[in-house]
Short mmCIF file of N, CA and C and ligand atoms in Angstrom, two decimals:
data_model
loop_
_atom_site.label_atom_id
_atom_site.label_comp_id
_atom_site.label_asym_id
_atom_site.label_seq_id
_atom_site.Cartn_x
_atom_site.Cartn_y
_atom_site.Cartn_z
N UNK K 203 0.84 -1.21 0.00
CA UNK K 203 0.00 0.00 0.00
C UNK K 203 0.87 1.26 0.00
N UNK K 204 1.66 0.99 1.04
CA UNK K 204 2.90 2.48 1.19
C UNK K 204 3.24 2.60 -0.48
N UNK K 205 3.77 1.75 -0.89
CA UNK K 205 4.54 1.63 -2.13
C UNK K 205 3.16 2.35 -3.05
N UNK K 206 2.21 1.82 -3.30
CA UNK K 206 1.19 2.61 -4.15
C UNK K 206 1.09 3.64 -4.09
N UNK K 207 0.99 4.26 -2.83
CA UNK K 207 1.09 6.01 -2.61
C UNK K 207 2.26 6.57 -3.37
N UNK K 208 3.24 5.90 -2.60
CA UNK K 208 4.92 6.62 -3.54
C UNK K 208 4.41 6.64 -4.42
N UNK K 209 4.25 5.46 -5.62
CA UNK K 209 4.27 5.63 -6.84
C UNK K 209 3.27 6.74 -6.85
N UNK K 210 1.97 6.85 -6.80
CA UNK K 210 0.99 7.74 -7.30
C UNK K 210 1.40 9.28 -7.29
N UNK K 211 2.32 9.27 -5.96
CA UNK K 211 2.30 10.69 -5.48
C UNK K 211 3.42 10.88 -6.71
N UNK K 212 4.85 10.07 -6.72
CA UNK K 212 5.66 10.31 -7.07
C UNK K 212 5.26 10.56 -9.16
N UNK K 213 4.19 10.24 -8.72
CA UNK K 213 3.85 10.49 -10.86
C UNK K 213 2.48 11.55 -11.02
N UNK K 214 1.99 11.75 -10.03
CA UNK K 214 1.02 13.13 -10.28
C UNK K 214 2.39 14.18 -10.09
N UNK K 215 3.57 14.17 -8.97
CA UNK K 215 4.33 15.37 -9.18
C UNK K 215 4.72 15.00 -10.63
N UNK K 216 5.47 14.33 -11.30
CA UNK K 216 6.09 14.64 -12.09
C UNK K 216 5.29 14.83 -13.36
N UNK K 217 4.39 14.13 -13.49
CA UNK K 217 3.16 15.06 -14.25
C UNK K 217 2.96 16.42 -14.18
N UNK K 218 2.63 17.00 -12.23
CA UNK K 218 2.49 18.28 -12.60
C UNK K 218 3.90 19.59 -13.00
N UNK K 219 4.97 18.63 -12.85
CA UNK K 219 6.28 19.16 -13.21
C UNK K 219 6.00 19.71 -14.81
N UNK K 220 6.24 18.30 -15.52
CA UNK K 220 5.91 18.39 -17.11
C UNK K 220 5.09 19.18 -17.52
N UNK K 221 3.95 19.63 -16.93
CA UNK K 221 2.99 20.09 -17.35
C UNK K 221 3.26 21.84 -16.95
N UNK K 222 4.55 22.43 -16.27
CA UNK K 222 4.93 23.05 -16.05
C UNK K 222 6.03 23.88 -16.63
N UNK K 223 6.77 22.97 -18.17
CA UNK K 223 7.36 23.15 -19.12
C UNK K 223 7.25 24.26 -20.06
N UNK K 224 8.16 25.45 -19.98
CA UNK K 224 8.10 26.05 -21.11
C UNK K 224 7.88 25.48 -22.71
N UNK K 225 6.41 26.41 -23.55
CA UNK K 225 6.85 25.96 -25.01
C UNK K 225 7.80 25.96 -25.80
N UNK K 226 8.14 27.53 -24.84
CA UNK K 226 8.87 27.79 -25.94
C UNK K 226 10.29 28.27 -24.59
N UNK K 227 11.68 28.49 -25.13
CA UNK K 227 12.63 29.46 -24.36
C UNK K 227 12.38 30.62 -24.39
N UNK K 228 13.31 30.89 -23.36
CA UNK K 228 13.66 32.57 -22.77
C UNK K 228 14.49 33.22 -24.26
N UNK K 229 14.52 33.92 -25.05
CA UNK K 229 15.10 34.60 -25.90
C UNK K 229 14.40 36.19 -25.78
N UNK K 230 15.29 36.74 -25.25
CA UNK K 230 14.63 38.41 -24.80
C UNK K 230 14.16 39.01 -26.22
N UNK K 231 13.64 40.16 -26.38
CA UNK K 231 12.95 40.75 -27.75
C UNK K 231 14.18 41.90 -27.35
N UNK K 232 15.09 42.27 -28.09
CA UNK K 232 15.84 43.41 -28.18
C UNK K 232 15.09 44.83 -28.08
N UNK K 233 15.76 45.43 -27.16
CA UNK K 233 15.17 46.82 -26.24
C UNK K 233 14.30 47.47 -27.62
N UNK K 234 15.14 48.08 -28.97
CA UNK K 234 14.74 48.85 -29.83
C UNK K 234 13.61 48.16 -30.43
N UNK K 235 13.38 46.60 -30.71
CA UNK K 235 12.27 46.46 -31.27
C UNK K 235 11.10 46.17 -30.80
N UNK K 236 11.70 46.20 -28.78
CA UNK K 236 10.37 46.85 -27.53
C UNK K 236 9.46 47.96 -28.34
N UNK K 237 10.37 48.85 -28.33
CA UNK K 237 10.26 50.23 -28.42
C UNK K 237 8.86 50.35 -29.99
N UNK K 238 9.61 49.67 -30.91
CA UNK K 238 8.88 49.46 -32.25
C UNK K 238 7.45 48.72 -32.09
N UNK K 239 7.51 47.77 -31.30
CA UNK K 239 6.38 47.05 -30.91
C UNK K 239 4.96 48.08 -30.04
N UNK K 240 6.00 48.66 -29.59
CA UNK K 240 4.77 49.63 -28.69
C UNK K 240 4.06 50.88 -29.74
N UNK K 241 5.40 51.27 -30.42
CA UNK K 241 4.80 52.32 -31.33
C UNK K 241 3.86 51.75 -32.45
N UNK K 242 3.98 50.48 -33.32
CA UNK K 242 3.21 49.94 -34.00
C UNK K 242 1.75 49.64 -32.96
N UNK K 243 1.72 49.05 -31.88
CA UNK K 243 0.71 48.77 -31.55
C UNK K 243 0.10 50.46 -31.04
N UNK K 244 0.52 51.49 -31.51
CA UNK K 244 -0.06 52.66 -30.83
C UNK K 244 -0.30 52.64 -29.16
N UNK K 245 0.02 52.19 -28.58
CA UNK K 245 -0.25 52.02 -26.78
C UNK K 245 0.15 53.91 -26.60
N UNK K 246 -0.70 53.81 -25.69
CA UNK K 246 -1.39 55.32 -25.18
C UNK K 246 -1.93 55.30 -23.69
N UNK K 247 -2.22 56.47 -22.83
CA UNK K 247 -2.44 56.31 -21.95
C UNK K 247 -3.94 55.43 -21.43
N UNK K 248 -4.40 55.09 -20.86
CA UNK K 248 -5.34 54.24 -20.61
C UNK K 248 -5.75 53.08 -21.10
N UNK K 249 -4.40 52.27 -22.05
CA UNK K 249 -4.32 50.81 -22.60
C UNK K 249 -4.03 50.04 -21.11
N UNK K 250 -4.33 48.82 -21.35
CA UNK K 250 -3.80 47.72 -20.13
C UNK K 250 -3.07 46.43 -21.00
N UNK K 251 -2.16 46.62 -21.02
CA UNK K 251 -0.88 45.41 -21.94
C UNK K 251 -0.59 44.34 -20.87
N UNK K 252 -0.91 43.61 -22.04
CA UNK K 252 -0.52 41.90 -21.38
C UNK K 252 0.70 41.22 -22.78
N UNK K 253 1.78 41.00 -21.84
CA UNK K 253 2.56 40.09 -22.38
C UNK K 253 2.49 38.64 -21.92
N UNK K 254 2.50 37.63 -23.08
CA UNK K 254 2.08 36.26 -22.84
C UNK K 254 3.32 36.19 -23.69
N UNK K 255 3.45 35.40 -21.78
CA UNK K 255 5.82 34.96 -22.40
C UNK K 255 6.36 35.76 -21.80
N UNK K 256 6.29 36.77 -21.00
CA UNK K 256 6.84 37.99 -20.83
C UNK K 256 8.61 37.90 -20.21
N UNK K 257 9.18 36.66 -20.18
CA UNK K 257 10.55 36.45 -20.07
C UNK K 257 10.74 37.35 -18.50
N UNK K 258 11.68 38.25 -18.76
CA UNK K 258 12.69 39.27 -17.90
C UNK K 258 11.67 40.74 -17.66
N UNK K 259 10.65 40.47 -18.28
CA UNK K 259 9.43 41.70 -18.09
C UNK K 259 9.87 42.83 -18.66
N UNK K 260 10.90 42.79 -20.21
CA UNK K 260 10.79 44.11 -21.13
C UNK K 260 10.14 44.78 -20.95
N UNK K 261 9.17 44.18 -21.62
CA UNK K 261 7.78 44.64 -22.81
C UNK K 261 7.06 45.36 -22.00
N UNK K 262 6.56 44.65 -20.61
CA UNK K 262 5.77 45.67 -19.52
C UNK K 262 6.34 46.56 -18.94
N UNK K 263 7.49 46.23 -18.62
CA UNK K 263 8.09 47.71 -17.75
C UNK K 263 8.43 48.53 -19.16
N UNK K 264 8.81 48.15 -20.18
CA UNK K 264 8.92 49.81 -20.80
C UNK K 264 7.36 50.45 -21.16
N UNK K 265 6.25 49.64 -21.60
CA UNK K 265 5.14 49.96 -21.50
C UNK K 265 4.74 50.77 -20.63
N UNK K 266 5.02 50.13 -19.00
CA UNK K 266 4.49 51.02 -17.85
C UNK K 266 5.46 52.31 -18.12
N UNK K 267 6.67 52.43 -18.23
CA UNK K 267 7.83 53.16 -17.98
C UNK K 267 7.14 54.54 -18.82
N UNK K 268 7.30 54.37 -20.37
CA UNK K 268 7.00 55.18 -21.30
C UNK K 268 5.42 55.75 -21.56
N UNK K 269 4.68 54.54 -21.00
CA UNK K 269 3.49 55.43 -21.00
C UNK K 269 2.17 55.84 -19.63
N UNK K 270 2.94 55.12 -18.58
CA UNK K 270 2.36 55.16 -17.41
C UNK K 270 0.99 54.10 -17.32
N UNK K 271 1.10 53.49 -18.26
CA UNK K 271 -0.32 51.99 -18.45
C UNK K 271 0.23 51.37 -17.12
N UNK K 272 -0.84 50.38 -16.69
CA UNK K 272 -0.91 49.14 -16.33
C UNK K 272 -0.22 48.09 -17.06
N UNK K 273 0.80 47.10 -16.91
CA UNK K 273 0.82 45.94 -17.78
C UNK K 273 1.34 44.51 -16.95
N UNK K 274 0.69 44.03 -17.28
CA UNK K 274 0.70 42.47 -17.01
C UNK K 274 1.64 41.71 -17.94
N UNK K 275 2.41 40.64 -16.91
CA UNK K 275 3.21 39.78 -17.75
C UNK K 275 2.93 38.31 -16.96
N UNK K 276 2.66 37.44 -18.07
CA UNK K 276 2.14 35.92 -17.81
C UNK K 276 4.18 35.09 -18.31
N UNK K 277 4.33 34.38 -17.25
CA UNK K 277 5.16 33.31 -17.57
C UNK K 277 5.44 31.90 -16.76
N UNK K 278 5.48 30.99 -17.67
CA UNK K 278 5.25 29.84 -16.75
C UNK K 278 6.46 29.82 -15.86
N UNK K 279 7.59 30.13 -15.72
CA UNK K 279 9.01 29.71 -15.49
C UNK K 279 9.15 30.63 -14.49
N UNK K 280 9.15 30.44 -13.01
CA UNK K 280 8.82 31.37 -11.92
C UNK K 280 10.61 31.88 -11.71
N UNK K 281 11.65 31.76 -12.17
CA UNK K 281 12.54 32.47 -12.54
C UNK K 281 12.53 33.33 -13.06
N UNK K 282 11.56 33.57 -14.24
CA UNK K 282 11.24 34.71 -14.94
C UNK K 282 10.64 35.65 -14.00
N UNK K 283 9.54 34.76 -13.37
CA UNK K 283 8.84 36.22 -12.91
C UNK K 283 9.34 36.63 -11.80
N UNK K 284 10.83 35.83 -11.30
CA UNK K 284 11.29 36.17 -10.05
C UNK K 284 12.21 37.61 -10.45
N UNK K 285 12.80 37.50 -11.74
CA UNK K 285 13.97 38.28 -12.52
C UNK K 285 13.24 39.68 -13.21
N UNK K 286 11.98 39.70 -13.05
CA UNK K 286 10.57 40.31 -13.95
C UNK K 286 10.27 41.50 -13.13
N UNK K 287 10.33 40.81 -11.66
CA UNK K 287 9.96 41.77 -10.63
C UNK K 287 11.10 42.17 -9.92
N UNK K 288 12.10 41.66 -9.83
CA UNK K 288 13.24 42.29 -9.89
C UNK K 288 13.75 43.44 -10.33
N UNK K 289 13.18 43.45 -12.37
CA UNK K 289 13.51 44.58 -13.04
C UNK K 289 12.56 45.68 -12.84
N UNK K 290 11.21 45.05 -12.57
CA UNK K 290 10.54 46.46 -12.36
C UNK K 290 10.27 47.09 -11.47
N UNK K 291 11.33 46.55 -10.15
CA UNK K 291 11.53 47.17 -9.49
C UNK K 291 13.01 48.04 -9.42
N UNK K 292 13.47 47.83 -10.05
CA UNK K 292 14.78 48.56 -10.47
C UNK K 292 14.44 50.05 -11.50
N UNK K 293 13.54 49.33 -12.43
CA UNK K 293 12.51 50.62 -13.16
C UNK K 293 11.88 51.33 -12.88
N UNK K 294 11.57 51.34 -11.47
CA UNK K 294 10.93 52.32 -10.60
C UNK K 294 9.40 52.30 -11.05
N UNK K 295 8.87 51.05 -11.36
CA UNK K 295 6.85 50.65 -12.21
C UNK K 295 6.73 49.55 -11.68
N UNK K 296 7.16 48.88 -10.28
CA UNK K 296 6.48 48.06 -9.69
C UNK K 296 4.87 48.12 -8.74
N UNK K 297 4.76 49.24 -8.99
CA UNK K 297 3.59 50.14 -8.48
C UNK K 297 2.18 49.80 -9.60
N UNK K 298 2.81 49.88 -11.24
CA UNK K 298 2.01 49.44 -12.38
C UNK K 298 2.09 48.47 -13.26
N UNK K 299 3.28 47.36 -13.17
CA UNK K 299 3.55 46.24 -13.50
C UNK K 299 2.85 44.96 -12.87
N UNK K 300 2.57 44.24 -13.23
CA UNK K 300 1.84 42.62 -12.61
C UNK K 300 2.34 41.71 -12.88
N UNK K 301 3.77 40.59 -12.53
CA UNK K 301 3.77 39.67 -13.39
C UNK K 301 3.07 38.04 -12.75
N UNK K 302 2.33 37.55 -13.30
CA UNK K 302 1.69 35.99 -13.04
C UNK K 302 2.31 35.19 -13.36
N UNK K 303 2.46 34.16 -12.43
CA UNK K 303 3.68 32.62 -13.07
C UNK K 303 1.84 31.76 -13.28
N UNK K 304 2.42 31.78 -14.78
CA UNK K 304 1.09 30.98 -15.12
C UNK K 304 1.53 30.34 -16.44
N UNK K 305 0.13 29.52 -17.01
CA UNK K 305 0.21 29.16 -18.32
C UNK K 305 -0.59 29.70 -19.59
N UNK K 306 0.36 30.62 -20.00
CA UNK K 306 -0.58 31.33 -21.24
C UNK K 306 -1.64 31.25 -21.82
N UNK K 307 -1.63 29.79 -22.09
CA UNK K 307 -2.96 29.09 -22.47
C UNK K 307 -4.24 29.10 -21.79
N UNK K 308 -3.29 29.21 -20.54
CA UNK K 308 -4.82 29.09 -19.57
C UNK K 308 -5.14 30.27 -19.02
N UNK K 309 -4.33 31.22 -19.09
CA UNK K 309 -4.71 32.29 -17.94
C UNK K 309 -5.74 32.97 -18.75
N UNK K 310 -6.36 33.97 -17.84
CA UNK K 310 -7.25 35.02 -17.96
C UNK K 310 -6.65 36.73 -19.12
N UNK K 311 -6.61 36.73 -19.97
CA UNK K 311 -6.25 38.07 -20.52
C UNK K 311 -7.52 39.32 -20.91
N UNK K 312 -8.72 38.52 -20.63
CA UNK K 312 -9.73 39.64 -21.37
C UNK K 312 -9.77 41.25 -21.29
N UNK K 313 -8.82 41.44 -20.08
CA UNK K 313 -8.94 42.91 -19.96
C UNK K 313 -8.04 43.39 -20.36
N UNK K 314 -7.02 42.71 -21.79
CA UNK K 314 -5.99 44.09 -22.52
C UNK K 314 -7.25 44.54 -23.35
N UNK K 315 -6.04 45.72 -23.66
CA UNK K 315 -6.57 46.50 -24.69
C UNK K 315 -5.37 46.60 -25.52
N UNK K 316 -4.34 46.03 -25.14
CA UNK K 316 -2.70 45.34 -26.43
C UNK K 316 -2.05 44.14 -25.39
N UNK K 317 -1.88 43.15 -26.73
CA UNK K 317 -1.26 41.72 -26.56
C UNK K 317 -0.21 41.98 -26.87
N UNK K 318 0.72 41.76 -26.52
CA UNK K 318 2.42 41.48 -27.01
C UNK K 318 2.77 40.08 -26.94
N UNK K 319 3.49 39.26 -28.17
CA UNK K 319 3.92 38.04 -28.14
C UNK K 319 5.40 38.18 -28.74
N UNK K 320 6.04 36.96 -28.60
CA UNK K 320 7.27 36.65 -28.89
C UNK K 320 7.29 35.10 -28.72
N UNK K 321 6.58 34.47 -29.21
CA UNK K 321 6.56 32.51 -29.15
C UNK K 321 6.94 32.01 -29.98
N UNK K 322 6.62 31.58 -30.85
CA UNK K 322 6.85 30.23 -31.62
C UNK K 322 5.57 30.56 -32.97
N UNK K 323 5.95 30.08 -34.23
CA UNK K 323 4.74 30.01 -35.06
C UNK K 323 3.45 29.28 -34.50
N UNK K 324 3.50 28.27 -34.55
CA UNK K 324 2.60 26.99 -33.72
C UNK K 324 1.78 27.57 -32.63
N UNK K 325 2.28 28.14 -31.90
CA UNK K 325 2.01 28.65 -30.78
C UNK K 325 1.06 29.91 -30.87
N UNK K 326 1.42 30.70 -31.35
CA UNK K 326 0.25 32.07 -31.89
C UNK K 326 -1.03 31.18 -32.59
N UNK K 327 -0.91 29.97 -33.84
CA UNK K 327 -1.57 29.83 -34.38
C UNK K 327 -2.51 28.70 -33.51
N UNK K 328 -1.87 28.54 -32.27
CA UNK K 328 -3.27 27.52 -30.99
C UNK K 328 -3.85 28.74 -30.27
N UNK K 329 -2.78 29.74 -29.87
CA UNK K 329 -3.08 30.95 -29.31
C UNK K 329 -4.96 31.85 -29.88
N UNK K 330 -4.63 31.55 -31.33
CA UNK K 330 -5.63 32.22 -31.95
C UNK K 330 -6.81 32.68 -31.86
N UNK K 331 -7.23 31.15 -31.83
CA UNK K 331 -9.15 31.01 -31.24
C UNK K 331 -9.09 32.07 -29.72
N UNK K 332 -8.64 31.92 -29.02
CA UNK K 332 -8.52 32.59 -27.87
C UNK K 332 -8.77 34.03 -28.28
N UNK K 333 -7.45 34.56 -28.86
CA UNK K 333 -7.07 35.87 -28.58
C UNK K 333 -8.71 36.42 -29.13
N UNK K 334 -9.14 35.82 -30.45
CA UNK K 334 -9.99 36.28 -31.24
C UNK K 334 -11.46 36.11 -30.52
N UNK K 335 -12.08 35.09 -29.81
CA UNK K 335 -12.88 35.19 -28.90
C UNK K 335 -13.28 35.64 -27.67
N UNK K 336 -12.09 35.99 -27.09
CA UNK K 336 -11.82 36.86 -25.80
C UNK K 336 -11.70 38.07 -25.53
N UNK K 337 -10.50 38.41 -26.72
CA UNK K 337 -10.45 39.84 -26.47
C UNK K 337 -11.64 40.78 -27.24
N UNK K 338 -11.74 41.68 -26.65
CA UNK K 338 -13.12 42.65 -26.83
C UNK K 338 -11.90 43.36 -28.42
N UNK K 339 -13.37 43.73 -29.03
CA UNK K 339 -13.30 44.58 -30.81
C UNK K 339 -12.06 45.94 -30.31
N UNK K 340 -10.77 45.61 -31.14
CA UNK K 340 -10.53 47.36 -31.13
C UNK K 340 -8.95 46.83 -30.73
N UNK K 341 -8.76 45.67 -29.40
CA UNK K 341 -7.69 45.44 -28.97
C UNK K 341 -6.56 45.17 -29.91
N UNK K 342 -5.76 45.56 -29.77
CA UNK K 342 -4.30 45.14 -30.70
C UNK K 342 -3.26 44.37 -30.08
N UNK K 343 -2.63 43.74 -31.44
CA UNK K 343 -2.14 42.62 -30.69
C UNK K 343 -1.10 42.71 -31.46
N UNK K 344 0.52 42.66 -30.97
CA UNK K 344 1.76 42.86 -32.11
C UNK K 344 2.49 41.54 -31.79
N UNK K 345 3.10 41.09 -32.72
CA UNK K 345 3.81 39.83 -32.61
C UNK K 345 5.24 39.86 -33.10
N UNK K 346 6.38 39.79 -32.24
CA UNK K 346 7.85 39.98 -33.04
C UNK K 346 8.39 38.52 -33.34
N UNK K 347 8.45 38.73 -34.88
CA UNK K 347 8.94 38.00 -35.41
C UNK K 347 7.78 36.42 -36.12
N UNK K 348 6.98 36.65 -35.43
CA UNK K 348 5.88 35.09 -36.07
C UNK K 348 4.76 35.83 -36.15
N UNK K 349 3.64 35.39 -37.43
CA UNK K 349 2.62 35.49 -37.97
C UNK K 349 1.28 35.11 -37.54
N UNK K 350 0.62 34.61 -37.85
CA UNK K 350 -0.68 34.16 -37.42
C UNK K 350 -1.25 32.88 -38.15
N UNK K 351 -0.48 32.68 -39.13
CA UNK K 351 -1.13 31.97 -40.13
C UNK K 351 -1.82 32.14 -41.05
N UNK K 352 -2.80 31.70 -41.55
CA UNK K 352 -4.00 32.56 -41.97
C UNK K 352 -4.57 34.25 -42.01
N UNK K 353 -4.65 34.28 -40.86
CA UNK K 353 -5.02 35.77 -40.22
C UNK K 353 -4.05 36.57 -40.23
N UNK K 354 -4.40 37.14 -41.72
CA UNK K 354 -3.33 38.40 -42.25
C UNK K 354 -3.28 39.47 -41.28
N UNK K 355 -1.97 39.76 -41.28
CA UNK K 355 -1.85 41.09 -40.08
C UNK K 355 -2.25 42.40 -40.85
N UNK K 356 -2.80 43.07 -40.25
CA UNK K 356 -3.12 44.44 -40.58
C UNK K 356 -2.12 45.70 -41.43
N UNK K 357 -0.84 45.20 -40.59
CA UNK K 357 0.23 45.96 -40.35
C UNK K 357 1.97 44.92 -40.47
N UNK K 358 2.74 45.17 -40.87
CA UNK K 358 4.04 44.57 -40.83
C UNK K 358 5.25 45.51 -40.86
N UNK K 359 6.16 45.17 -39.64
CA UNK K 359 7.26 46.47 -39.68
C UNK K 359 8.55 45.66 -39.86
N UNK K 360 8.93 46.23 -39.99
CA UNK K 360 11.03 45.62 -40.24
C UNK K 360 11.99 46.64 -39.01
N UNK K 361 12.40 45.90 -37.95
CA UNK K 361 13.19 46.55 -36.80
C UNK K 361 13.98 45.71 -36.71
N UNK K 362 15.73 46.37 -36.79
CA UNK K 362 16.37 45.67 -36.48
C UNK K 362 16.92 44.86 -36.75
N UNK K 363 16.42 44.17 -38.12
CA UNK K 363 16.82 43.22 -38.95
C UNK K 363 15.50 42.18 -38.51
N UNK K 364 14.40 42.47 -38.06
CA UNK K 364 13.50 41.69 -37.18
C UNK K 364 12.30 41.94 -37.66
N UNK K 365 10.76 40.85 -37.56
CA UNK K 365 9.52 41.70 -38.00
C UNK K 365 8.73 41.75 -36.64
N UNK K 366 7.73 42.93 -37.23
CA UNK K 366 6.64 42.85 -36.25
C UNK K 366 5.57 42.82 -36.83
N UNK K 367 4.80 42.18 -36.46
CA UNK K 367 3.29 41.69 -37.01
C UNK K 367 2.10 42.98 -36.00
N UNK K 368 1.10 43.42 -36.99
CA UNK K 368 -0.16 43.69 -35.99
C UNK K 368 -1.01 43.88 -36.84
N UNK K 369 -2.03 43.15 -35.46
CA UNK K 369 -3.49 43.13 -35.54
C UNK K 369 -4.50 43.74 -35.06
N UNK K 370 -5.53 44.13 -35.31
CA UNK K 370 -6.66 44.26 -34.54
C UNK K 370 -7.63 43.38 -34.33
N UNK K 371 -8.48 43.33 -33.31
CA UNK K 371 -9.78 42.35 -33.34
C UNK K 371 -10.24 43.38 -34.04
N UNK K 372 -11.24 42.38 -34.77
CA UNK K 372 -12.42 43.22 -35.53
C UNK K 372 -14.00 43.66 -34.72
N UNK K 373 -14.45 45.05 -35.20
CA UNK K 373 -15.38 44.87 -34.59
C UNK K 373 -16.69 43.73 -34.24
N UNK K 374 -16.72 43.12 -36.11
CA UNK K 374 -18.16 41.74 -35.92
C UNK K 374 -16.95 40.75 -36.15
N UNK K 375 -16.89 39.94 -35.36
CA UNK K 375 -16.36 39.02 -35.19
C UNK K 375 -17.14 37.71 -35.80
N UNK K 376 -16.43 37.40 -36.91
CA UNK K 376 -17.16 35.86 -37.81
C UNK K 376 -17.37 35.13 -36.86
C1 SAM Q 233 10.90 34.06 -26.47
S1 SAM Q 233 10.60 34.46 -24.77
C2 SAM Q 233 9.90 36.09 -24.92
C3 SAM Q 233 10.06 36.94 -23.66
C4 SAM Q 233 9.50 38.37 -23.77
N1 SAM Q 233 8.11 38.37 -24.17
C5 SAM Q 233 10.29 39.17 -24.75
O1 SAM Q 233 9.80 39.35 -25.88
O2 SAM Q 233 11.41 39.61 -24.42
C6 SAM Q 233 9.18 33.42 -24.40
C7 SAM Q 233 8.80 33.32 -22.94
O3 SAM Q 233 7.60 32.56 -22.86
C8 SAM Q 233 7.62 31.78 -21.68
N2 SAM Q 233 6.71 30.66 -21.87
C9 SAM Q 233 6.88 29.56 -22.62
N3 SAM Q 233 5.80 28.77 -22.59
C10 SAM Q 233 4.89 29.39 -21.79
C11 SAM Q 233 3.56 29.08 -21.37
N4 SAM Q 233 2.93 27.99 -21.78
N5 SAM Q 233 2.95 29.95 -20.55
C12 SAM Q 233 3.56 31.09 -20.13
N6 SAM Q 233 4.83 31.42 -20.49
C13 SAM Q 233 5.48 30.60 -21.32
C14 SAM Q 233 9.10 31.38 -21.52
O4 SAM Q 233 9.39 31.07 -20.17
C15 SAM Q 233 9.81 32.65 -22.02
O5 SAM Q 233 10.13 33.51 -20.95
#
C-alpha cells in the first residue's frame, strides 16, 4: 500500500512538473524592437498590456515606464517572474507592472486593450481562437517576429533586422 502512494504521489508530481514546461525558451525581444512594438501597436495612456511569455518583463516595464499603463506579464518559469519583478523594481513601475507565473494558455487576458507576443509560429496559431474570442473589438495585438497563419496582419514592420506583425480584433467578429 505504502509503495502505491509513492508511486501515485511520485507520478502526479512529475506530471504536474511536465505540465509546467516552457513551449517555448527565454530569448529576450531586443530593447529597440520593444520600443517598435509599442509604437506599432499605438499604446497610449489608458491601454492595459498583457505580455504572454513575458521572459525578464521588457515589454511591460517599458510599457508602464514610457506610458504610465498598467501591464501584465504571464510566464510559466517562476525564474522569470522572479527576474521580472526584480527589473521592475529597479525601473521604478512596480507600483504598475503585474507579473503571473502561469500558463498562457490558460490564464485570464480579457482585460488588454494590447497583446504582445514573442513565441513560436505553432504557438500564436493555438493561441488564436482565444485571442480572437476573448479579447473585446478594437484590442491590438503585435507579434515579433511570427505570424498568425492565416489571419493576415493588418500591419508589418522591419526593426532591427527583425519583424513585427499587428493586428486588430475586428469589430463583428465571424
Ligand atoms: C521568447 S521568450 C519572450 C520573452 C519576452 N516576451 C520578450 O519578448 O522579451 C518566451 C517566454 O515565454 C515563456 N513561456 C513559454 N511557454 C509558456 C507558457 N505555456 N505559458 C507562459 N509562459 C510561457 C518562456 O518562459 C519565455 O520567458
Amino acid at each position: 500500500m505504502r509503495t502505491l502512494i509513492f508511486v501515485t504521489t511520485a507520478f502526479l508530481a512529475a506530471g504536474s512538473a511536465a505540465a509546467q514546461q516552457p513551449d517555448v525558451i527565454f530569448v529576450p525581444t531586443p530593447h529597440e524592437v520593444v520600443d517598435d512594438m509599442l509604437r506599432l501597436a499605438n499604446v497610449k495612456k489608458g491601454d492595459i498590456l498583457y505580455d504572454l511569455g513575458s521572459g525578464d518583463g521588457r515589454i511591460a516595464i517599458a510599457a508602464a515606464k514610457k506610458f504610465g499603463i498598467k501591464a501584465v506579464g504571464i510566464d510559466i518559469d517562476p525564474e522569470r517572474i522572479r527576474e521580472a519583478n526584480e527589473n521592475a523594481k529597479k525601473a521604478g513601475v512596480a507600483n504598475l507592472v503585474e507579473f503571473r507565473q502561469a500558463d498562457l494558455f490558460k490564464a485570464d487576458f480579457r482585460e488588454a486593450t494590447v497583446v504582445t507576443l514573442y513565441l513560436l509560429p505553432d504557438l500564436n496559431v493555438k493561441l488564436r481562437p482565444r485571442l480572437w474570442e476573448e479579447l473585446k473589438p478594437g484590442t491590438r495585438i503585435v507579434s515579433h517576429q511570427f505570424d498568425m497563419g492565416t489571419w493576415k496582419p493588418d500591419k508589418r514592420l522591419e526593426s532591427s533586422g527583425r519583424v513585427v506583425y499587428f493586428w486588430t480584433i475586428p469589430a463583428k467578429k465571424k
